[in-house]
Amino acid sequence: MQERVMDQAAAKPLAGLLESVCVEQGGEVAAQAEEEFRRGIKRLLGFSPAMYTPGTVPSGGCAVFLGTVSRLQKNSDFADLRPDSGKIPGADGFFIKISGKKMVIAGQNEAGALYGVFRFLALMQTGVARDGFELSETPKSPLRMINHWDDISGSIERGYAGRSIFFRDGRIDYEERRIADYARLLASVGINRISINNVNVRAQAKLLITEEYLGDVASLAAIFRRYGIKIFLSINFGAPWSLGKLPTADPLDPAVAAWWKERAALIYKYIPDLAGFLVKADSEGEPGPFQYNRTHSDGANMLAQAVKPHGGEIVWRCFVYNCAQDWRDPSVDRARAAYDHFMPLDGAFDDSVILQIKFGPYDFQVREPLTPLFGALKKTRHVMELQITQEYTGHQIDLCYLPWLWEDIMRFDTAHGPASTITELVGPYKKGSSFIEGFAAVSNVGLDRNWTGHTLAQANLYGYGRMIWDPSLSAEEIAREWSELSFGPGDTARVIAGLQMSSYPAYEKYNAPFGVCFMVTPHLHYGPNIEGYEFSRWGTYHRADNRAIGIDRTPSGTGYTNQYSPKNAEMFANPSTCPENLILFIHRLRYDYIMKNGETLLQNIYDTHFEGCDEAAAMLEKWKSLKNVLEVEIYESVLDRFERQLVNAREWRDQINTYFHRKTGIADKRGRKIYD
Ligand code: GCW
């Protein structure tokens, strides 16, 4: 297929320099770096650079050098690449320099070179990479994962962009080019791990670890491998009995351990560099070690022994809670679950086990505090789990720019010592420290032509990669970058970045108020249903009556706040120091509680809901102002979504306001319309 030339003015000053390139040869990732460079230049500038290997460089020499640091050190004389230059990037990093008639892109490894090429192309496109430019970067997160919740039927659990790109009707079935483009997309922001199947491993997905499917899994892995991405398989902890016909899946039963070892050996024959297994155990009906009175370290360590000889790892999810709660019983607090289950096991896990911990103690709500395990775990490898797919944040119908939330997460101070914000804690694991080794996030991608259903939701996938690469980036910088790369630098990009930035606060305002969570339609998780979960088994109650709302999670209530460092425990437990956007997660408050702005809690609920809905209306109008500058298809499809978002926002506003008005009988002091 012919690539469209973007004719980007900002890229033009470098055109002369980019005509001849000397590429260090290497493995398949190096080959991909070369290919992306060639393709990118063609796309941005309309010509194909001449590519040489070190032995074939013509007499006039080359201007651009591309390769790994070690190969370039041997074959070129860049002072910046000398071992003592202080500019050599760390694992997966790259160094870029443009000076006069020379330019270098040097990766710490081949993946680093590939990331360097992608970054160079992006920076050239936005006019940042020009003569005199220099950048040495190393990703802060060693593990940069994407999780797919794709079912083997082809549907996606919590998917809002069409069907699975990997599976169809019980088979692995994909379009090779599409997968390669997805791998490119992910590598362009530095993703290096992907799990392809849902953590709920049901039906034929259990057979992905059998020879019936492994050949196809291997073909898929081969595509991702070219882009430096290794795959994980989600496995079912009960496989020894459901698949192996053993009488048990007890992790301490030697026959079970032997079964997994044998199975791993078979899998690794097909996929020698499989990253490992991702496991959801004892969670929402999935089997796990609790069934056999064993601990989660018993379960995870047994699996680790199976994959470790092959270089594999076990990613073990901490989403373990009682999902058969009795709403009548206020003594059980779901928010405590991850910490209560896993903190006592700190240090008990094998060094090939990585815990995967959802960012908040509930479940990807619009606003939750950080799970108290962060900063507290010291002897266990772990990553943070985020959700890019918009399960609770608008189903890719409503615009909801997630880096806005992630920036808050990154800046949260766990207060477990000096340098204890999440940003500061992200880094390679060291025993005895609380380093977070990276991130995993649930993908928002499906077969839709624009990948993410809502075109502007692409910024969430892009933003995820950028932010976990460098958690000190701001949501605003990322919005600007994405908008400029997608629409070209200029006014349109500015308006779109502005829309992205205003979207999260708007969504949060018309959603469940002040961190109270779960006022969403059960199961579907789009639109309001204020008491939808109130009398259910899921443990997410707000217990609103005619005087007060919320759960007391302070020491006088469930004691959840004591799971934090003493400083944060105190900060959360006191309503006057607890962040107000979380106040109803931690406290039970009367509606006449006076908030920092001098208004009551109730008035704040009314105000935020009117405002959030007005902001959704304003976003729609702003979008309409772009009618004549955007491609029709993009304009129309996003317009349709903004219109649907406004309907949703109205529904949230009116149901929430009416609910509290009916409960309290107190009018909105500004006299706006509340339906009775
Ligand atoms: O609560 C939830 C979602 C489920 C999901 C689960 C999880 C894959 O509603 O759809 O299952 O979280 O994270 O395992």
XYZ file of C-alpha atoms and ligand atoms in Angstrom:
690
model
C 0.000 0.000 0.000
C 1.216 3.507 -0.821
C 2.117 5.515 2.299
C 0.660 8.980 2.406
C 3.272 11.758 2.558
C 2.386 14.127 5.373
C 4.396 17.058 4.035
C 5.177 18.453 7.435
C 6.909 21.780 7.308
C 8.557 21.321 10.685
C 10.460 18.283 9.423
C 11.895 19.994 6.342
C 15.068 21.649 7.721
C 16.554 18.214 8.308
C 15.811 16.880 4.839
C 19.341 17.396 3.496
C 20.916 15.575 6.405
C 18.718 12.543 6.111
C 19.608 11.431 2.616
C 22.299 8.910 3.508
C 22.240 6.676 6.543
C 24.781 4.194 7.840
C 23.019 1.415 9.718
C 24.752 -1.034 12.016
C 23.435 -4.503 11.299
C 22.049 -6.656 14.077
C 19.064 -8.855 14.788
C 15.452 -8.452 13.752
C 14.720 -5.526 16.086
C 17.667 -3.625 14.577
C 16.258 -4.388 11.144
C 12.949 -2.959 12.253
C 14.637 0.212 13.520
C 16.135 0.634 10.057
C 12.810 -0.047 8.380
C 10.966 2.447 10.604
C 13.571 5.086 9.892
C 13.229 4.592 6.143
C 9.460 4.501 6.319
C 9.219 7.520 8.587
C 11.408 9.699 6.387
C 9.453 8.648 3.320
C 6.207 9.484 5.058
C 7.311 12.821 6.463
C 9.559 14.093 3.711
C 8.574 12.130 0.647
C 11.922 10.521 -0.211
C 13.673 7.271 0.668
C 17.052 7.794 2.293
C 19.944 5.714 0.933
C 20.749 3.095 3.558
C 24.290 1.677 3.862
C 26.001 -0.803 6.135
C 29.383 0.203 7.651
C 31.242 -1.753 4.938
C 29.389 -0.208 2.021
C 29.475 3.499 2.872
C 30.353 5.541 -0.251
C 33.465 7.731 -0.322
C 31.630 10.896 0.670
C 30.565 9.182 3.925
C 27.184 9.204 5.602
C 25.530 11.908 7.649
C 23.335 9.734 9.836
C 24.450 6.805 11.979
C 21.983 4.372 13.447
C 22.635 1.354 15.665
C 23.381 0.183 19.161
C 25.883 2.011 21.334
C 28.284 -0.933 21.397
C 28.358 -1.373 17.623
C 28.654 2.352 16.995
C 31.488 2.553 19.507
C 33.404 0.058 17.407
C 32.695 1.521 14.010
C 32.485 5.266 14.488
C 34.257 8.035 16.324
C 31.483 9.857 18.171
C 33.018 11.328 21.317
C 29.558 11.261 22.902
C 29.497 7.494 22.693
C 32.735 6.951 24.584
C 32.042 4.952 27.743
C 33.084 7.889 29.952
C 31.008 10.521 28.118
C 28.232 10.437 30.702
C 25.730 10.277 27.864
C 25.388 6.519 27.419
C 21.744 5.575 27.984
C 20.640 2.837 30.392
C 18.564 -0.277 29.654
C 16.303 0.183 26.606
C 17.362 3.820 26.309
C 18.740 5.829 23.424
C 20.962 8.753 22.588
C 20.180 11.153 19.747
C 22.381 13.991 18.580
C 22.138 16.287 15.574
C 25.092 18.539 15.016
C 26.125 20.232 11.818
C 26.343 17.653 9.102
C 26.140 14.640 11.391
C 23.509 12.855 13.323
C 23.444 9.734 15.481
C 20.712 7.559 16.931
C 22.293 5.066 19.309
C 20.264 2.569 21.301
C 21.538 0.945 24.481
C 20.225 -2.211 22.828
C 18.333 -2.878 19.609
C 15.000 -2.014 21.193
C 16.568 1.237 22.380
C 17.589 2.010 18.793
C 14.025 1.344 17.647
C 12.611 3.616 20.380
C 15.202 6.223 19.407
C 14.054 6.152 15.789
C 10.426 6.587 16.772
C 11.258 9.449 19.111
C 13.397 11.128 16.527
C 10.603 10.951 13.955
C 8.113 12.384 16.433
C 10.441 15.168 17.487
C 11.295 15.997 13.910
C 7.619 16.176 13.053
C 6.987 18.662 15.831
C 10.045 20.719 14.950
C 11.894 19.916 18.179
C 14.644 17.842 16.568
C 16.815 20.265 14.607
C 20.440 21.170 14.385
C 22.003 21.223 17.850
C 19.470 18.817 19.305
C 20.675 16.248 21.815
C 18.767 13.793 23.975
C 19.769 10.847 26.124
C 16.834 8.965 27.584
C 16.316 5.804 29.569
C 12.836 4.552 30.441
C 12.100 4.753 34.153
C 9.951 1.602 34.028
C 11.747 -1.589 33.034
C 8.402 -3.364 32.573
C 6.005 -1.614 30.249
C 3.060 -3.917 29.696
C -0.247 -3.989 27.919
C -2.931 -6.470 28.970
C -5.649 -7.569 26.589
C -8.919 -8.778 27.998
C -9.719 -10.424 24.667
C -11.808 -13.574 24.775
C -11.137 -16.353 22.355
C -14.658 -15.915 20.964
C -13.467 -12.577 19.609
C -15.411 -10.402 22.012
C -13.507 -8.263 24.478
C -14.351 -7.973 28.146
C -14.749 -4.221 28.623
C -13.832 -3.569 24.988
C -15.288 -0.479 23.274
C -13.546 -0.443 19.910
C -14.915 -3.483 18.158
C -13.940 -7.111 18.349
C -10.596 -8.654 19.155
C -7.637 -8.114 16.859
C -6.307 -11.550 17.898
C -9.204 -13.984 18.167
C -12.342 -15.024 16.335
C -14.864 -17.804 16.973
C -12.662 -19.826 19.294
C -9.525 -19.531 17.154
C -6.483 -17.327 16.907
C -7.349 -15.390 13.799
C -5.793 -12.095 12.843
C -4.675 -9.910 10.016
C -0.903 -9.968 10.042
C -0.497 -6.397 8.887
C -2.826 -5.118 11.545
C -0.912 -6.896 14.300
C 2.368 -5.578 12.926
C 0.915 -2.066 12.918
C -0.266 -2.552 16.488
C 3.204 -3.720 17.501
C 4.662 -0.626 15.796
C 2.200 1.564 17.577
C 3.121 0.069 20.936
C 6.858 0.130 20.277
C 6.623 3.769 19.218
C 5.896 4.591 22.863
C 8.193 1.952 24.321
C 5.847 -0.901 25.307
C 7.835 -4.129 25.738
C 5.354 -6.733 27.050
C 1.850 -7.783 26.033
C -0.601 -10.357 27.341
C -2.902 -11.394 24.540
C -5.800 -13.134 26.286
C -8.233 -12.168 29.022
C -7.229 -12.757 32.638
C -10.553 -14.558 32.978
C -9.391 -17.690 31.182
C -12.550 -19.450 30.122
C -13.809 -21.792 27.388
C -11.264 -22.654 24.701
C -8.885 -19.983 26.022
C -7.820 -22.662 28.495
C -6.442 -24.529 25.499
C -4.063 -21.754 24.432
C -1.346 -23.610 26.335
C -1.933 -26.807 24.330
C -0.424 -27.867 21.027
C -3.713 -27.212 19.335
C -3.051 -23.476 19.718
C 0.632 -23.031 20.502
C 1.709 -22.893 16.865
C -0.599 -19.949 16.306
C 0.474 -18.267 19.540
C 4.069 -18.630 18.327
C 3.252 -16.926 15.012
C 1.705 -14.030 16.880
C 4.720 -13.839 19.207
C 6.991 -13.696 16.167
C 5.314 -10.513 14.956
C 5.648 -8.776 18.307
C 9.230 -9.996 18.712
C 10.361 -7.892 15.752
C 9.358 -4.805 17.742
C 11.009 -5.850 20.995
C 7.732 -6.961 22.581
C 7.435 -10.272 24.423
C 4.111 -11.907 25.017
C 2.497 -13.257 28.172
C -0.261 -15.830 28.263
C -2.998 -15.548 30.877
C -3.460 -18.971 32.401
C -6.156 -20.636 34.467
C -4.893 -21.763 37.844
C -7.185 -24.795 37.696
C -5.600 -26.108 34.479
C -4.001 -29.203 36.089
C -7.473 -30.609 36.735
C -9.491 -28.960 34.000
C -6.920 -29.718 31.312
C -4.554 -32.240 32.881
C -7.263 -34.367 34.470
C -5.395 -34.420 37.783
C -7.658 -34.670 40.824
C -6.433 -31.308 42.114
C -4.669 -28.036 41.268
C -3.189 -27.744 44.792
C 0.069 -25.826 44.307
C 1.834 -27.899 46.957
C 0.923 -31.206 45.364
C 4.077 -32.509 43.602
C 2.011 -33.902 40.724
C 0.566 -30.424 40.100
C 4.007 -28.790 40.138
C 5.297 -31.496 37.794
C 2.342 -30.937 35.464
C 3.093 -27.212 35.206
C 6.813 -27.884 34.641
C 6.055 -30.219 31.811
C 3.499 -27.815 30.359
C 5.954 -24.907 30.549
C 8.614 -26.982 28.785
C 6.159 -27.650 25.966
C 5.108 -23.998 25.699
C 8.705 -22.786 25.643
C 9.482 -25.194 22.810
C 7.061 -23.176 20.722
C 7.821 -19.725 22.136
C 11.355 -19.740 23.591
C 11.141 -16.120 24.711
C 7.637 -16.160 26.182
C 7.587 -13.491 28.913
C 5.661 -15.850 31.185
C 2.183 -16.270 32.644
C -0.275 -13.660 33.873
C -2.525 -15.012 36.630
C -5.844 -13.905 38.081
C -6.369 -16.320 40.957
C -9.031 -16.456 43.692
C -10.656 -13.475 42.112
C -14.227 -13.057 40.934
C -14.763 -16.798 40.599
C -11.403 -17.747 39.099
C -9.700 -20.732 40.756
C -6.708 -20.155 43.026
C -4.626 -21.381 45.941
C -7.273 -20.461 48.559
C -9.340 -23.398 47.334
C -6.640 -25.666 48.740
C -5.946 -23.627 51.853
C -2.699 -22.400 50.376
C -1.341 -18.892 50.190
C -0.866 -16.792 47.099
C 2.885 -17.121 47.466
C 2.468 -20.927 47.432
C 0.555 -20.613 44.177
C 2.762 -18.063 42.452
C 6.044 -19.658 43.537
C 5.014 -23.054 42.241
C 4.307 -21.535 38.815
C 7.555 -19.569 38.975
C 9.479 -22.817 39.292
C 7.890 -23.984 36.055
C 8.761 -20.957 33.903
C 11.979 -19.810 35.543
C 14.271 -22.386 33.913
C 13.139 -20.935 30.593
C 13.691 -17.319 31.604
C 9.978 -16.720 32.189
C 8.224 -14.775 34.928
C 4.889 -14.928 36.705
C 2.802 -11.790 36.879
C 0.350 -12.372 39.701
C -2.603 -10.054 40.166
C -3.554 -8.704 43.597
C -7.202 -8.129 42.674
C -8.287 -10.549 45.383
C -11.358 -9.654 47.431
C -14.587 -11.111 48.706
C -17.067 -10.738 45.859
C -19.835 -12.482 47.747
C -20.280 -9.909 50.443
C -23.465 -9.333 52.438
C -24.396 -5.659 52.127
C -25.969 -5.891 55.563
C -22.578 -6.483 57.148
C -20.619 -3.218 57.464
C -17.585 -4.868 59.054
C -16.139 -6.166 55.772
C -14.404 -3.444 53.771
C -13.453 -4.384 50.226
C -10.988 -1.498 50.066
C -8.791 -3.274 52.621
C -8.515 -6.498 50.653
C -5.341 -6.158 48.544
C -3.269 -4.946 51.475
C -4.739 -7.457 53.927
C -4.012 -10.338 51.561
C -0.618 -9.371 50.216
C 1.224 -7.248 52.778
C 1.748 -10.210 55.129
C 3.345 -12.070 52.203
C 5.971 -9.399 51.493
C 9.230 -11.306 51.013
C 7.530 -14.678 50.519
C 7.469 -14.545 46.717
C 10.047 -16.044 44.389
C 12.192 -13.509 42.554
C 10.525 -14.536 39.292
C 7.144 -13.390 40.584
C 5.884 -9.871 39.975
C 2.734 -8.712 41.744
C 0.372 -6.654 39.622
C -1.556 -4.216 41.809
C -4.485 -2.106 40.620
C -3.764 1.552 41.271
C -6.708 1.883 43.620
C -8.171 -0.412 46.254
C -11.490 -0.830 44.406
C -11.467 -1.160 40.660
C -10.375 1.582 38.228
C -12.902 4.080 39.517
C -12.915 7.673 38.337
C -11.291 8.722 41.588
C -9.788 6.386 44.175
C -6.899 6.758 46.580
C -3.729 4.824 45.768
C -3.605 1.245 46.993
C -1.628 1.344 50.245
C 0.677 -1.477 49.103
C 2.670 1.067 47.084
C 5.575 2.277 49.113
C 4.879 -0.393 51.739
C 5.995 -3.558 49.921
C 9.751 -3.805 50.240
C 10.716 -7.358 49.450
C 8.456 -8.181 46.542
C 8.712 -7.239 42.887
C 5.613 -5.397 41.763
C 4.017 -3.278 39.034
C 1.013 -0.971 39.031
C -2.058 -1.820 36.959
C -3.926 0.943 35.141
C -6.876 0.731 32.787
C -6.723 2.363 29.378
C -9.964 0.833 28.212
C -12.675 3.132 29.543
C -14.700 0.669 31.598
C -15.776 3.185 34.231
C -14.670 6.281 32.395
C -17.139 6.521 29.536
C -16.751 3.495 27.242
C -14.878 5.481 24.588
C -18.144 7.324 23.968
C -17.376 10.044 26.500
C -14.049 11.794 26.063
C -11.990 11.114 29.147
C -8.291 11.831 28.900
C -6.738 9.438 31.378
C -3.204 10.848 31.707
C -4.928 13.575 33.731
C -5.654 10.974 36.407
C -2.334 9.195 35.960
C -0.440 12.395 36.594
C -2.135 12.618 39.996
C -1.240 8.991 40.644
C 2.396 9.576 39.739
C 2.615 12.612 42.024
C 1.069 10.873 45.036
C 3.486 10.719 47.946
C 3.320 7.370 49.726
C 5.219 9.062 52.590
C 7.147 5.927 53.399
C 10.421 7.813 53.575
C 12.298 10.349 51.529
C 11.716 10.356 47.757
C 8.565 8.287 48.071
C 6.232 9.690 45.444
C 5.162 7.160 42.833
C 7.278 9.030 40.240
C 10.295 8.556 42.462
C 9.503 4.942 43.232
C 9.305 3.817 39.620
C 12.477 1.966 38.713
C 14.277 -1.361 38.614
C 13.573 -3.617 41.582
C 16.001 -3.711 44.456
C 15.395 -5.911 47.468
C 14.672 -3.840 50.533
C 13.333 -0.888 48.599
C 9.838 -0.136 47.366
C 10.619 0.289 43.711
C 7.730 -0.191 41.327
C 9.164 -2.041 38.360
C 6.735 -0.684 35.869
C 3.128 -0.770 34.781
C 0.519 -2.915 33.128
C -2.639 -1.498 31.589
C -5.719 -2.910 29.959
C -5.732 -2.061 26.252
C -8.447 0.052 24.643
C -7.875 -1.357 21.184
C -10.134 -3.399 18.915
C -10.873 -3.963 15.256
C -12.381 -0.505 14.697
C -10.689 1.330 11.847
C -9.381 4.017 14.175
C -8.264 1.354 16.729
C -9.952 2.894 19.764
C -13.570 3.603 18.762
C -13.299 7.228 19.821
C -10.497 8.735 17.748
C -9.455 10.988 20.606
C -9.132 7.959 22.907
C -5.951 7.109 21.019
C -4.333 9.724 23.241
C -4.914 7.417 26.212
C -2.922 4.586 24.650
C -0.207 6.977 23.528
C -0.230 8.735 26.892
C 0.104 5.487 28.781
C 3.302 4.579 26.955
C 4.750 8.062 27.341
C 3.905 8.434 30.993
C 5.262 5.089 32.130
C 8.428 5.703 30.119
C 8.837 8.971 31.984
C 6.461 9.422 34.927
C 7.624 12.991 35.397
C 5.892 14.057 32.171
C 2.749 16.093 32.646
C -0.631 15.200 31.201
C -0.585 18.529 29.413
C 2.749 17.925 27.685
C 1.484 14.561 26.515
C -1.818 16.004 25.275
C 0.099 18.584 23.303
C 2.480 16.001 21.862
C -0.294 13.647 20.836
C -2.386 16.391 19.302
C 0.524 17.814 17.327
C 1.604 14.402 16.078
C -1.942 13.535 15.076
C -3.125 16.824 13.607
C 0.106 18.724 12.933
C 1.359 21.619 15.079
C -0.965 24.626 15.093
C -4.343 25.868 16.255
C -6.243 22.651 15.656
C -3.803 20.724 17.823
C -4.097 23.389 20.502
C -7.888 23.138 20.573
C -7.778 19.352 20.678
C -5.177 19.287 23.451
C -7.419 21.702 25.346
C -10.400 19.393 24.883
C -8.371 16.463 26.181
C -7.308 18.430 29.229
C -10.822 19.565 30.094
C -12.352 16.125 29.629
C -11.329 14.341 32.815
C -12.431 17.070 35.210
C -15.769 17.264 33.375
C -16.303 13.503 33.537
C -15.333 13.384 37.181
C -17.743 16.194 38.026
C -20.813 14.556 36.539
C -19.893 11.105 37.904
C -20.200 9.716 41.446
C -19.288 12.604 43.749
C -16.025 13.120 45.662
C -14.556 9.632 45.419
C -17.656 7.780 46.631
C -17.425 5.434 43.595
C -19.790 2.864 42.056
C -22.936 4.777 41.230
C -22.710 3.265 37.795
C -25.074 0.890 35.973
C -24.230 -2.610 37.231
C -22.310 -4.920 34.895
C -22.447 -2.487 31.962
C -20.573 0.249 33.837
C -21.807 3.113 31.648
C -24.301 5.690 32.868
C -25.729 6.237 36.342
C -27.542 3.835 38.635
C -27.116 5.336 42.028
C -28.162 2.359 44.097
C -27.235 -0.187 41.460
C -24.569 -1.758 43.646
C -26.075 -0.803 46.989
C -27.649 -4.131 47.839
C -25.369 -6.360 45.803
C -22.583 -8.777 46.679
C -19.714 -6.715 45.287
C -18.770 -4.763 48.404
C -18.975 -1.277 46.942
C -21.556 0.592 48.989
C -22.124 4.297 49.638
C -24.851 3.824 52.275
C -26.513 7.165 51.593
C -29.437 8.014 53.901
C -31.259 11.269 54.454
C -28.483 12.787 56.564
C -25.136 11.378 55.430
C -23.246 9.416 52.820
C -20.038 7.365 52.610
C -18.169 4.694 54.539
C -16.071 5.629 57.536
C -12.692 4.111 56.718
C -10.810 5.881 59.503
C -9.724 4.083 62.697
C -13.204 4.729 64.084
C -14.624 2.852 61.103
C -13.057 0.054 59.067
C -9.491 1.150 59.834
C -8.526 1.200 56.171
C -6.577 4.452 56.580
C -4.156 2.679 58.920
C -2.865 0.691 55.964
C -1.017 3.820 54.868
C 2.227 5.240 56.220
C 1.617 7.043 59.535
C 1.787 10.415 57.818
C -0.790 9.494 55.175
C -2.946 7.615 57.679
C -3.239 10.814 59.657
C -3.751 12.950 56.574
C -6.577 10.752 55.275
C -8.224 10.204 58.655
C -8.790 13.888 59.228
C -11.524 15.289 56.967
C -9.893 18.699 56.940
C -6.624 17.321 55.506
C -8.095 14.524 53.386
C -8.089 15.580 49.700
C -11.649 16.649 48.937
C -11.838 14.744 45.682
C -11.518 11.581 47.827
C -13.366 12.674 50.909
C -16.337 10.355 50.450
C -14.071 7.371 49.879
C -12.616 7.800 53.350
C -15.303 9.510 55.386
C -18.981 9.310 56.112
C -20.164 12.889 56.009
C -23.374 14.734 56.675
C -24.784 16.636 53.726
C -24.316 19.877 55.652
C -20.584 19.256 56.095
C -18.815 22.448 55.075
C -16.230 21.965 52.327
C -13.166 24.167 51.765
C -15.065 26.524 49.466
C -17.485 27.328 52.281
C -20.415 25.466 50.713
C -22.063 22.353 52.073
C -21.259 18.911 50.737
C -24.744 18.766 49.231
C -24.374 22.106 47.493
C -21.017 20.935 46.154
C -22.659 17.813 44.770
C -25.272 19.945 42.985
C -22.652 22.418 41.750
C -20.236 19.862 40.369
C -23.009 18.042 38.555
C -24.359 21.165 36.907
C -20.826 22.214 36.008
C -19.749 18.824 34.648
C -22.733 18.700 32.340
C -22.166 22.299 31.182
C -18.552 21.409 30.467
C -19.654 18.430 28.352
C -21.881 20.815 26.395
C -18.988 23.233 25.961
C -16.738 20.456 24.640
C -19.345 19.643 22.010
C -19.449 23.286 20.892
C -15.662 23.491 20.799
C -15.554 20.412 18.622
C -18.072 21.957 16.238
C -15.669 24.869 15.764
C -13.262 22.425 14.076
C -15.751 21.360 11.422
C -13.938 22.939 8.512
C -10.420 21.947 9.432
C -10.789 18.235 10.090
C -11.253 15.216 7.857
C -14.972 14.596 7.583
C -14.806 11.038 8.906
C -12.964 12.069 12.057
C -15.105 15.133 12.575
C -18.403 13.282 12.206
C -17.521 10.254 14.308
C -16.223 12.361 17.182
C -19.191 14.737 16.880
C -21.530 11.788 17.278
C -19.684 10.761 20.418
C -19.739 14.236 21.948
C -23.487 14.304 21.352
C -23.927 10.967 23.093
C -21.651 12.146 25.890
C -23.919 15.101 26.496
C -26.916 12.784 26.842
C -24.945 10.705 29.337
C -23.752 13.748 31.268
C -27.342 15.023 31.555
C -28.476 11.672 32.829
C -25.748 11.636 35.465
C -26.449 15.239 36.473
C -30.169 14.792 36.812
C -30.176 11.386 38.455
C -27.554 12.377 41.003
C -29.118 15.739 41.788
C -32.627 14.338 42.006
C -31.474 11.456 44.179
C -29.897 13.760 46.760
C -32.664 16.276 46.550
C -35.192 13.572 47.304
C -33.079 12.202 50.152
C -32.552 15.571 51.804
C -35.399 17.779 50.682
C -32.844 20.596 50.464
C -33.040 22.837 47.403
C -30.177 23.986 45.222
C -29.312 27.410 46.560
C -28.798 28.685 43.035
C -32.298 27.648 42.066
C -31.402 25.502 39.068
C -33.723 22.851 37.769
C -33.738 19.628 39.770
C -36.379 17.104 38.745
C -38.570 15.514 41.383
O -14.191 -5.660 38.104
C -13.578 -5.964 37.037
C -14.158 -5.867 35.694
C -14.017 -7.240 35.087
C -12.538 -7.621 35.077
C -11.993 -7.513 36.498
C -10.505 -7.764 36.590
C -11.373 -9.075 33.590
O -15.475 -5.421 35.730
O -14.554 -7.197 33.799
O -12.345 -8.906 34.566
O -12.231 -6.245 37.004
O -9.769 -6.797 36.633
O -10.099 -8.904 36.649
